[in-house]
CSV table of C-alpha atoms in Angstrom, one decimal:
chain,number,residue,atom,x,y,z
A,68,MET,CA,0.0,0.0,0.0
A,69,LYS,CA,1.3,3.4,-0.9
A,70,ILE,CA,2.0,6.0,1.8
A,71,GLN,CA,-0.6,8.3,0.2
A,72,SER,CA,-3.2,5.6,0.7
A,73,LYS,CA,-2.0,4.9,4.2
A,74,ILE,CA,-2.3,8.5,5.1
A,75,THR,CA,-5.8,8.7,3.6
A,76,LEU,CA,-6.8,5.6,5.6
A,77,LEU,CA,-5.3,7.0,8.8
A,78,PHE,CA,-7.0,10.3,8.3
A,79,LEU,CA,-10.3,8.5,7.8
A,80,LEU,CA,-9.8,6.4,11.0
A,81,LEU,CA,-8.8,9.3,13.1
A,82,SER,CA,-11.7,11.5,11.8
A,83,GLY,CA,-14.1,8.6,12.2
A,84,ALA,CA,-13.0,8.1,15.8
A,85,ILE,CA,-13.4,11.8,16.6
A,86,LEU,CA,-16.8,12.0,14.9
A,87,LEU,CA,-18.0,8.9,16.7
A,88,LEU,CA,-16.8,10.2,20.1
A,89,LEU,CA,-18.6,13.6,19.3
A,90,ASN,CA,-21.8,11.8,18.3
A,91,ILE,CA,-21.8,9.7,21.5
A,92,THR,CA,-21.2,12.8,23.6
A,93,ILE,CA,-24.0,14.7,21.9
A,94,PHE,CA,-26.5,11.8,22.3
A,95,TYR,CA,-25.6,11.3,25.9
A,96,LEU,CA,-25.9,15.0,26.8
A,97,VAL,CA,-29.3,15.2,25.0
A,98,TYR,CA,-30.4,12.0,26.6
A,99,LYS,CA,-29.4,13.2,30.1
A,100,PHE,CA,-30.8,16.7,29.6
A,101,GLY,CA,-34.1,15.4,28.2
A,102,PHE,CA,-34.7,12.9,31.0
A,103,ASP,CA,-33.6,15.3,33.7
A,104,ASP,CA,-36.0,18.0,32.4
A,105,PHE,CA,-38.8,15.5,32.4
A,106,PHE,CA,-38.0,14.4,36.0
A,107,LYS,CA,-38.1,18.1,37.0
A,108,ARG,CA,-41.5,18.4,35.5
A,109,LEU,CA,-42.7,15.4,37.5
A,110,GLU,CA,-41.1,16.8,40.7
A,111,ALA,CA,-43.1,20.0,40.2
A,112,ARG,CA,-46.2,18.0,39.9
A,113,VAL,CA,-45.2,16.1,43.1
A,114,ASN,CA,-45.1,19.4,45.0
A,115,ILE,CA,-48.4,20.6,43.6
A,116,SER,CA,-50.0,17.2,44.4
A,117,ALA,CA,-48.7,17.5,48.0
A,118,GLU,CA,-50.1,21.1,48.3
A,119,VAL,CA,-53.5,20.0,47.1
A,120,ASN,CA,-53.8,16.6,48.8
A,121,VAL,CA,-51.5,16.6,51.8
A,122,PHE,CA,-51.6,20.2,52.9
A,123,PRO,CA,-55.2,21.3,51.9
A,124,SER,CA,-55.8,25.0,52.5
A,125,SER,CA,-57.5,28.0,50.9
A,126,LYS,CA,-54.8,28.0,48.3
A,127,SER,CA,-55.3,24.4,47.3
A,128,ARG,CA,-58.0,25.2,44.8
A,129,ALA,CA,-55.8,27.9,43.3
A,130,TYR,CA,-53.0,25.3,42.9
A,131,GLN,CA,-55.4,22.9,41.3
A,132,GLU,CA,-56.6,25.6,38.8
A,133,VAL,CA,-53.1,26.6,38.0
A,134,ARG,CA,-52.2,23.0,37.3
A,135,ASN,CA,-55.2,22.3,35.1
A,136,LYS,CA,-54.8,25.6,33.2
A,137,TYR,CA,-51.1,26.0,32.8
A,138,LEU,CA,-49.4,22.7,33.2
A,139,GLU,CA,-49.4,20.3,30.4
A,140,LYS,CA,-51.2,17.0,31.0
A,141,LEU,CA,-48.6,14.3,30.6
A,142,GLU,CA,-49.4,11.0,29.0
A,143,ALA,CA,-50.5,8.3,31.5
A,144,GLU,CA,-49.9,10.7,34.3
A,145,LYS,CA,-50.8,9.3,37.7
A,146,ALA,CA,-50.4,10.5,41.3
A,147,TYR,CA,-50.0,8.3,44.4
A,148,ILE,CA,-50.1,9.3,48.1
A,149,PHE,CA,-49.0,6.7,50.7
A,150,ASP,CA,-49.1,7.0,54.5
A,151,ILE,CA,-45.9,6.1,56.4
A,152,ASP,CA,-46.6,4.4,59.8
A,153,THR,CA,-44.7,5.0,63.0
A,154,ILE,CA,-42.2,2.2,62.3
A,155,ASN,CA,-41.5,3.7,58.9
A,156,ARG,CA,-43.4,1.2,56.8
A,157,VAL,CA,-45.4,2.0,53.7
A,158,HIS,CA,-48.5,0.1,52.8
A,159,ILE,CA,-48.9,-0.1,49.0
A,160,PRO,CA,-52.2,-1.6,47.6
A,161,GLY,CA,-51.7,-4.6,45.3
A,162,HIS,CA,-53.1,-3.0,42.2
A,163,ILE,CA,-50.5,-0.2,42.3
A,164,ASP,CA,-47.3,-1.1,40.5
A,165,VAL,CA,-44.6,0.8,42.4
A,166,LYS,CA,-41.3,-0.9,43.1
A,167,SER,CA,-40.3,-1.4,46.7
A,168,ASP,CA,-36.7,-0.4,46.1
A,169,PHE,CA,-37.9,2.9,44.7
A,170,ILE,CA,-40.0,3.4,48.0
A,171,GLY,CA,-36.9,2.5,50.0
A,172,ARG,CA,-34.8,5.1,48.3
A,173,ILE,CA,-37.5,7.8,48.9
A,174,LEU,CA,-37.6,6.9,52.6
A,175,ARG,CA,-33.8,6.9,52.8
A,176,ASP,CA,-33.0,10.1,50.8
A,177,GLY,CA,-36.3,12.0,51.2
A,178,ASN,CA,-36.8,12.0,47.4
A,179,ALA,CA,-35.9,9.8,44.5
A,180,ARG,CA,-36.3,9.2,40.7
A,181,HIS,CA,-37.0,6.0,39.0
A,182,LYS,CA,-37.6,4.9,35.4
A,183,VAL,CA,-39.0,1.7,34.0
A,184,GLU,CA,-38.8,1.6,30.1
A,185,ASN,CA,-40.8,4.7,29.0
A,186,THR,CA,-42.5,5.3,32.4
A,187,PHE,CA,-40.9,7.9,34.8
A,188,TYR,CA,-41.5,8.1,38.5
A,189,ALA,CA,-40.7,11.0,40.9
A,190,GLY,CA,-41.4,10.7,44.6
A,191,LYS,CA,-40.9,12.8,47.8
A,192,VAL,CA,-41.5,12.5,51.5
A,193,PHE,CA,-43.8,15.2,53.1
A,194,ALA,CA,-44.6,15.6,56.9
A,195,LYS,CA,-47.7,17.0,58.4
A,196,ASN,CA,-48.8,16.9,62.1
A,197,ASP,CA,-46.1,14.3,63.1
A,198,LYS,CA,-47.3,12.1,60.2
A,199,LYS,CA,-45.3,11.4,57.1
A,200,TYR,CA,-46.6,10.9,53.5
A,201,ILE,CA,-45.0,9.8,50.3
A,202,VAL,CA,-46.2,11.5,47.1
A,203,ILE,CA,-45.4,9.9,43.8
A,204,VAL,CA,-46.2,11.1,40.3
A,205,SER,CA,-45.6,8.9,37.3
A,206,ALA,CA,-46.0,9.6,33.6
A,207,ALA,CA,-44.8,8.4,30.1
A,208,ASP,CA,-42.7,10.5,27.8
A,209,PRO,CA,-43.2,9.1,24.3
A,210,SER,CA,-42.3,12.3,22.6
A,211,GLY,CA,-38.9,12.4,24.4
A,212,PHE,CA,-38.1,8.9,23.2
A,213,ASP,CA,-39.2,9.7,19.6
A,214,GLU,CA,-36.9,12.8,19.7
A,215,LEU,CA,-34.0,10.6,20.9
A,216,LYS,CA,-34.7,8.1,18.1
A,217,ILE,CA,-34.8,10.9,15.5
A,218,LEU,CA,-31.6,12.3,17.0
A,219,GLN,CA,-30.0,8.8,16.9
A,220,ARG,CA,-30.9,8.3,13.2
A,221,THR,CA,-29.7,11.8,12.4
A,222,LEU,CA,-26.3,11.2,14.1
A,223,ILE,CA,-25.9,7.8,12.4
A,224,TYR,CA,-26.7,9.1,8.9
A,225,GLY,CA,-24.7,12.2,9.5
A,226,PHE,CA,-21.7,10.1,10.6
A,227,LEU,CA,-21.9,8.0,7.5
A,228,VAL,CA,-22.2,11.0,5.2
A,229,ALA,CA,-19.3,12.7,7.1
A,230,MET,CA,-17.1,9.6,6.7
A,231,VAL,CA,-17.7,9.6,2.9
A,232,LEU,CA,-16.8,13.3,2.8
A,233,VAL,CA,-13.8,12.8,5.1
A,234,TYR,CA,-12.6,10.0,2.8
A,235,PHE,CA,-12.6,12.2,-0.3
A,236,VAL,CA,-11.2,15.1,1.6
A,237,GLY,CA,-8.4,12.8,2.8
A,238,LYS,CA,-7.7,11.7,-0.7
A,239,ILE,CA,-7.5,15.2,-2.0
A,240,PHE,CA,-5.4,16.2,1.1
A,241,SER,CA,-2.9,13.4,0.6
A,242,PHE,CA,-2.8,13.9,-3.2
A,243,TYR,CA,-1.7,17.5,-2.8
A,244,THR,CA,0.6,16.7,0.2
A,245,PHE,CA,2.5,14.1,-1.8
A,246,GLN,CA,2.6,16.1,-5.1
A,247,PRO,CA,6.1,17.4,-4.4
A,248,ILE,CA,7.2,13.8,-3.7
A,249,ARG,CA,5.7,12.5,-7.0
A,250,ARG,CA,7.5,15.3,-8.8
A,251,ILE,CA,10.8,14.3,-7.2
A,252,ILE,CA,10.2,10.6,-8.1
A,253,SER,CA,9.4,11.5,-11.7
A,254,ASN,CA,12.6,13.7,-12.0
A,255,VAL,CA,14.7,11.0,-10.4
A,256,LYS,CA,13.4,8.3,-12.8
A,257,SER,CA,14.4,10.5,-15.7
A,258,ILE,CA,18.0,10.6,-14.6
A,259,THR,CA,20.3,8.0,-16.1
A,260,ALA,CA,24.0,7.4,-16.5
A,261,ASN,CA,23.9,9.7,-19.6
A,262,ASN,CA,22.4,12.7,-17.8
A,263,LEU,CA,23.8,12.6,-14.3
A,264,HIS,CA,24.3,16.3,-14.6
A,265,PHE,CA,20.6,16.9,-14.2
A,266,ARG,CA,19.4,18.1,-10.7
A,267,LEU,CA,16.1,18.3,-8.9
A,268,ASP,CA,14.4,21.6,-8.7
A,269,GLU,CA,15.4,23.4,-5.5
A,270,LEU,CA,12.3,24.0,-3.5
A,271,SER,CA,11.7,27.0,-1.2
A,272,GLY,CA,11.0,26.4,2.5
A,273,LYS,CA,12.5,24.3,5.2
A,274,ASP,CA,10.2,21.3,5.3
A,275,GLU,CA,11.2,17.6,4.8
A,276,VAL,CA,10.4,17.6,1.1
A,277,THR,CA,13.0,20.4,0.6
A,278,GLU,CA,15.5,18.5,2.7
A,279,LEU,CA,14.8,15.4,0.6
A,280,SER,CA,15.4,17.3,-2.6
A,281,TYR,CA,18.7,18.7,-1.3
A,282,THR,CA,19.7,15.2,-0.2
A,283,PHE,CA,19.0,13.8,-3.7
A,284,ASN,CA,21.0,16.5,-5.4
A,285,ASP,CA,23.9,15.9,-3.0
A,286,MET,CA,23.7,12.2,-3.8
A,287,LEU,CA,23.7,12.9,-7.6
A,288,ASP,CA,26.8,15.0,-7.1
A,289,ARG,CA,28.6,12.1,-5.6
A,290,LEU,CA,27.2,9.6,-8.2
A,291,GLU,CA,28.3,11.9,-11.1
A,292,THR,CA,31.8,12.1,-9.6
A,293,ALA,CA,32.0,8.3,-9.2
A,294,PHE,CA,30.6,7.6,-12.7
A,295,GLU,CA,33.1,10.0,-14.3
A,296,THR,CA,35.9,8.3,-12.4
A,297,GLN,CA,34.7,4.9,-13.6
A,298,ASN,CA,34.3,6.1,-17.2
A,299,ASN,CA,37.8,7.6,-17.1
A,300,PHE,CA,39.2,4.3,-15.8
A,301,VAL,CA,37.4,2.2,-18.4
A,302,SER,CA,38.6,4.6,-21.2
A,303,ASN,CA,42.2,4.8,-20.1
A,304,ALA,CA,42.8,1.4,-18.4
A,305,SER,CA,42.9,-0.5,-21.7
A,306,HIS,CA,45.7,1.5,-23.2
A,307,GLU,CA,47.6,2.2,-20.0
A,308,LEU,CA,47.6,-1.3,-18.7
A,309,ARG,CA,47.6,-3.4,-21.8
A,310,THR,CA,50.7,-1.7,-23.3
A,311,PRO,CA,53.1,-2.8,-20.6
A,312,LEU,CA,51.5,-6.2,-20.4
A,313,THR,CA,52.0,-6.6,-24.2
A,314,VAL,CA,55.6,-5.5,-23.9
A,315,ILE,CA,56.3,-8.0,-21.1
A,316,SER,CA,54.5,-10.8,-23.0
A,317,SER,CA,56.4,-10.0,-26.3
A,318,GLU,CA,59.8,-9.8,-24.6
A,319,ALA,CA,59.2,-13.1,-22.8
A,320,GLU,CA,58.1,-14.8,-26.1
A,321,LEU,CA,61.2,-13.4,-27.9
A,322,ALA,CA,63.4,-14.7,-25.1
A,323,LEU,CA,61.9,-18.2,-25.4
A,324,ASN,CA,62.7,-18.2,-29.1
A,325,LYS,CA,66.5,-17.6,-28.5
A,326,LEU,CA,68.7,-20.6,-28.8
A,327,ASP,CA,71.3,-19.5,-26.2
A,328,VAL,CA,68.8,-19.6,-23.3
A,329,THR,CA,69.6,-22.0,-20.6
A,330,PRO,CA,66.9,-24.5,-19.4
A,331,GLN,CA,66.6,-22.6,-16.1
A,332,GLN,CA,66.1,-19.3,-17.9
A,333,ARG,CA,63.6,-20.9,-20.3
A,334,GLU,CA,61.5,-22.0,-17.3
A,335,ILE,CA,61.6,-18.4,-15.9
A,336,PHE,CA,60.6,-16.9,-19.2
A,337,LYS,CA,57.8,-19.5,-19.6
A,338,THR,CA,56.5,-18.4,-16.2
A,339,ILE,CA,56.7,-14.7,-17.0
A,340,TYR,CA,54.9,-15.3,-20.3
A,341,ALA,CA,52.1,-17.5,-18.8
A,342,GLU,CA,51.5,-15.1,-15.9
A,343,SER,CA,51.4,-12.1,-18.2
A,344,GLU,CA,48.8,-13.8,-20.4
A,345,LYS,CA,46.8,-14.7,-17.3
A,346,LEU,CA,47.0,-11.1,-16.1
A,347,ASN,CA,45.9,-10.0,-19.6
A,348,GLN,CA,42.8,-12.2,-19.3
A,349,ILE,CA,42.0,-10.9,-15.9
A,350,LEU,CA,42.3,-7.3,-17.1
A,351,SER,CA,40.0,-8.1,-20.1
A,352,SER,CA,37.4,-9.6,-17.8
A,353,LEU,CA,37.6,-6.7,-15.4
A,354,LEU,CA,37.2,-4.2,-18.2
A,355,SER,CA,34.2,-6.1,-19.5
A,356,LEU,CA,32.7,-6.2,-16.0
A,357,ALA,CA,33.1,-2.5,-15.6
A,358,GLN,CA,31.7,-1.7,-19.0
A,359,SER,CA,28.7,-4.0,-18.5
A,360,GLY,CA,27.7,-1.8,-15.5
A,361,PHE,CA,26.6,1.0,-17.8
A,362,ASP,CA,22.9,1.5,-18.6
A,363,GLY,CA,23.1,0.2,-22.2
A,364,GLU,CA,22.6,3.5,-23.9
A,365,LYS,CA,26.0,3.5,-25.5
A,366,GLN,CA,25.8,-0.1,-26.7
A,367,ARG,CA,24.4,-1.0,-30.1
A,368,TRP,CA,21.0,-2.6,-29.6
A,369,GLU,CA,19.4,-4.9,-32.2
A,370,SER,CA,17.0,-7.8,-32.6
A,371,ILE,CA,18.7,-11.1,-31.6
A,372,ARG,CA,17.4,-14.6,-32.3
A,373,ILE,CA,18.2,-16.6,-29.2
A,374,ASP,CA,18.6,-20.1,-30.7
A,375,GLU,CA,21.1,-18.8,-33.2
A,376,LEU,CA,23.0,-17.0,-30.4
A,377,VAL,CA,23.1,-20.2,-28.3
A,378,ILE,CA,24.5,-22.2,-31.3
A,379,ILE,CA,27.2,-19.5,-31.9
A,380,ALA,CA,28.1,-19.5,-28.2
A,381,SER,CA,28.3,-23.3,-28.1
A,382,GLU,CA,30.6,-23.3,-31.1
A,383,SER,CA,32.8,-20.7,-29.4
A,384,VAL,CA,33.2,-22.9,-26.3
A,385,LYS,CA,34.1,-25.9,-28.5
A,386,LYS,CA,36.8,-23.9,-30.2
A,387,ILE,CA,38.3,-23.1,-26.8
A,388,LYS,CA,37.6,-26.5,-25.3
A,389,PRO,CA,37.7,-29.0,-28.1
A,390,ASN,CA,36.8,-31.9,-25.7
A,391,SER,CA,33.6,-30.3,-24.5
A,392,ASN,CA,30.4,-32.2,-24.9
A,393,ILE,CA,27.4,-29.9,-25.5
A,394,GLN,CA,23.9,-31.0,-26.5
A,395,ILE,CA,21.4,-28.4,-27.6
A,396,ASP,CA,17.8,-29.4,-27.1
A,397,PHE,CA,15.2,-27.7,-29.4
A,398,ALA,CA,12.3,-29.9,-28.4
A,399,ASN,CA,10.5,-27.1,-26.5
A,400,MET,CA,11.0,-24.4,-29.1
A,401,PRO,CA,7.9,-22.3,-29.7
A,402,ALA,CA,6.0,-22.7,-33.0
A,403,ASP,CA,6.0,-18.9,-33.5
A,404,GLU,CA,9.6,-17.9,-34.3
A,405,ARG,CA,8.9,-14.3,-33.4
A,406,LEU,CA,8.9,-15.4,-29.7
A,407,LEU,CA,12.6,-16.2,-30.0
A,408,TYR,CA,13.7,-12.6,-30.6
A,409,VAL,CA,15.0,-10.4,-27.8
A,410,LYS,CA,16.3,-6.8,-27.9
A,411,GLY,CA,19.9,-6.4,-26.9
A,412,ASN,CA,23.5,-6.2,-27.7
A,413,ASN,CA,24.7,-9.2,-29.6
A,414,ASN,CA,28.3,-9.2,-28.4
A,415,LEU,CA,27.4,-8.8,-24.7
A,416,LEU,CA,24.7,-11.5,-24.8
A,417,ARG,CA,26.9,-13.9,-26.6
A,418,LEU,CA,29.6,-13.3,-24.0
A,419,ALA,CA,27.1,-14.0,-21.1
A,420,ILE,CA,25.8,-17.2,-22.6
A,421,THR,CA,29.3,-18.3,-23.5
A,422,ASN,CA,30.5,-17.8,-19.9
A,423,ILE,CA,27.6,-20.0,-18.6
A,424,ILE,CA,28.2,-22.8,-21.1
A,425,SER,CA,32.0,-22.6,-20.7
A,426,ASN,CA,31.7,-22.9,-16.9
A,427,ALA,CA,29.3,-25.8,-17.2
A,428,CYS,CA,31.9,-27.7,-19.4
A,429,LYS,CA,34.8,-26.8,-17.3
A,430,TYR,CA,33.4,-27.8,-13.9
A,431,SER,CA,31.9,-31.1,-15.3
A,432,ASP,CA,35.2,-32.3,-16.7
A,433,ASN,CA,33.7,-32.4,-20.2
A,434,LEU,CA,30.7,-34.6,-19.3
A,435,MET,CA,27.4,-33.9,-21.1
A,436,VAL,CA,26.1,-30.3,-20.9
A,437,LYS,CA,22.5,-29.9,-22.0
A,438,VAL,CA,21.3,-26.5,-23.3
A,439,SER,CA,17.6,-26.0,-23.9
A,440,ILE,CA,15.4,-23.1,-25.0
A,441,LYS,CA,11.7,-22.5,-24.3
A,442,VAL,CA,9.3,-19.6,-24.0
A,443,GLU,CA,6.9,-19.0,-21.0
A,444,ASN,CA,5.0,-15.9,-19.9
A,445,ASN,CA,6.5,-13.8,-22.7
A,446,LYS,CA,10.1,-14.6,-21.6
A,447,VAL,CA,12.7,-16.6,-23.4
A,448,ILE,CA,14.3,-19.2,-21.0
A,449,ILE,CA,17.8,-20.6,-21.7
A,450,SER,CA,18.6,-23.5,-19.4
A,451,VAL,CA,22.1,-24.9,-19.1
A,452,VAL,CA,22.4,-28.2,-17.1
A,453,ASP,CA,25.7,-29.9,-16.3
A,454,GLN,CA,26.8,-33.0,-14.4
A,455,GLY,CA,29.7,-31.3,-12.7
A,456,ILE,CA,30.9,-30.8,-9.1
A,457,GLY,CA,28.0,-28.6,-8.1
A,458,ILE,CA,28.1,-25.7,-5.6
A,459,PRO,CA,27.7,-26.0,-1.8
A,460,GLN,CA,24.3,-24.6,-0.7
A,461,THR,CA,25.8,-22.2,1.7
A,462,GLU,CA,27.9,-20.6,-1.0
A,463,LEU,CA,25.2,-20.2,-3.7
A,464,GLN,CA,24.3,-16.7,-2.5
A,465,HIS,CA,27.9,-15.5,-3.1
A,466,ILE,CA,28.6,-16.9,-6.6
A,467,PHE,CA,27.7,-13.6,-8.3
A,468,GLU,CA,30.1,-11.6,-6.2
A,469,PRO,CA,33.3,-10.5,-8.0
A,470,PHE,CA,36.3,-12.7,-7.3
A,471,PHE,CA,34.3,-15.2,-5.3
A,472,ARG,CA,35.1,-18.9,-6.0
A,473,ALA,CA,33.4,-21.9,-4.4
A,474,SER,CA,35.4,-23.9,-1.9
A,475,ASN,CA,35.4,-27.0,-4.2
A,476,THR,CA,36.9,-25.3,-7.3
A,477,HIS,CA,40.6,-25.2,-6.2
A,478,ASP,CA,41.5,-27.7,-8.9
A,479,TYR,CA,40.1,-25.6,-11.7
A,480,GLU,CA,41.5,-22.3,-13.1
A,481,GLY,CA,39.4,-19.2,-12.8
A,482,HIS,CA,39.2,-15.7,-11.5
A,483,GLY,CA,35.7,-15.3,-10.2
A,484,VAL,CA,34.6,-12.6,-12.6
A,485,GLY,CA,32.7,-14.6,-15.2
A,486,LEU,CA,29.4,-15.0,-13.4
A,487,PRO,CA,29.3,-11.4,-12.0
A,488,LEU,CA,30.0,-10.2,-15.6
A,489,THR,CA,27.2,-12.5,-16.9
A,490,LEU,CA,24.7,-11.2,-14.2
A,491,ASN,CA,25.5,-7.6,-15.1
A,492,ILE,CA,24.9,-8.3,-18.8
A,493,ILE,CA,21.6,-10.1,-18.2
A,494,ARG,CA,20.4,-7.3,-15.9
A,495,LEU,CA,21.4,-4.8,-18.6
A,496,HIS,CA,19.0,-6.6,-20.9
A,497,LYS,CA,16.2,-6.5,-18.2
A,498,GLY,CA,16.5,-10.2,-17.6
A,499,THR,CA,17.1,-12.4,-14.5
A,500,ILE,CA,19.2,-15.5,-13.6
A,501,GLY,CA,18.1,-18.5,-11.6
A,502,ILE,CA,20.4,-21.2,-10.3
A,503,ARG,CA,19.9,-24.6,-8.7
A,504,SER,CA,22.8,-26.8,-7.7
A,505,GLU,CA,23.7,-29.9,-5.7
A,506,VAL,CA,27.3,-30.9,-4.8
A,507,GLY,CA,28.3,-34.0,-6.8
A,508,SER,CA,25.3,-34.0,-9.0
A,509,GLY,CA,25.6,-30.8,-11.1
A,510,THR,CA,24.2,-27.3,-11.6
A,511,GLU,CA,21.4,-25.8,-13.6
A,512,ILE,CA,21.4,-22.1,-14.6
A,513,LYS,CA,18.4,-20.5,-16.2
A,514,VAL,CA,18.5,-17.2,-18.0
A,515,PHE,CA,15.2,-15.3,-18.4
A,516,LEU,CA,15.1,-12.6,-21.1
A,517,PRO,CA,12.0,-10.6,-22.1
A,518,VAL,CA,10.7,-11.3,-25.6
A,519,GLU,CA,11.0,-8.4,-28.0
A,520,VAL,CA,7.6,-6.6,-28.3
């Protein structure tokens, strides 16, 4: 999931949590205020009922008229008056449904409130002439419950609508927030080995995006310097290093051709000549390895038919190793010849395939090496299977590192640059390499190259 999507989701969750908490708070306050207001109305009626029934006087009639004229008649409103005996007991007729625990709270606290579903009760203790009475008024509040239900639906629908709005606002917010990041990504993608002099636009401000832009530009400065150093080395190393090696090799060869050279001197010159040739091979491999690290823009690209390339690579190996035993299997070739073409540099790809086949022949002591070609998922797959010494499992992850050689290859000549060079070439062609090996049984290397579109 992209960071932009994560921020949108986080923004949605945080906003949803805040809105949910706000809605719960609003509902609770309205619920509490509405019921508290209704209980106060009941308590006012309790006091009026007491004035009329417990403390009758000349004003009782006036209280009754005020109640009838100005006070709203509540739904299912009822008034109860109970006597309290000398031992603080209350006799409640059986047809009256008033909970005993509610009566107990009234006796204990002097007044109390009680609710059963949609029926509200308010009660209070009154004293007259050393005698105590409990006055209770009950009523239903359907309109209050209806208002709460309306409020509940409004809050739920409002919450859902708000979440939809928050989601789109979050997407817009994250889109504009990450717009400078997308611009940086686009600019960085356009920078290759051929235009390392390009730099990101310097942004104004002191935020993290500006700091990221400066950091990228600083990194590009270092990369450009490193690339120029590599280019200069690749351009000059061939001439500067090959010339003295050629002189050493030539002088050693001339010395070997002289008749007056003693046997001991001849052995010395043979060693000098052999080591100079070996050093020349190492230098050629290193230069190829360095050159294969470029982005391919300076190489000549063309359509290459893979089966023909494999045949040429096999013939090259046979010229170098006449005793090699290579079998090319065309059984799985696709019927459509167009699927055998890839886009790349012919010399580099031939070098990569030659390295793989040559290694297979070398480390299998010229036993059968099987090369096959097939096409799957729009990729050409070249498989090279040998019956050689294999590679220890613990060392497989290191075989593409320059100068690394497996622990069981001491009896074979090599410099540890062939497979790293091959990997660089295959990556340059947007391909991949897979390897499977077992010590004593052999190794299989598969090269995957994209079919030319």
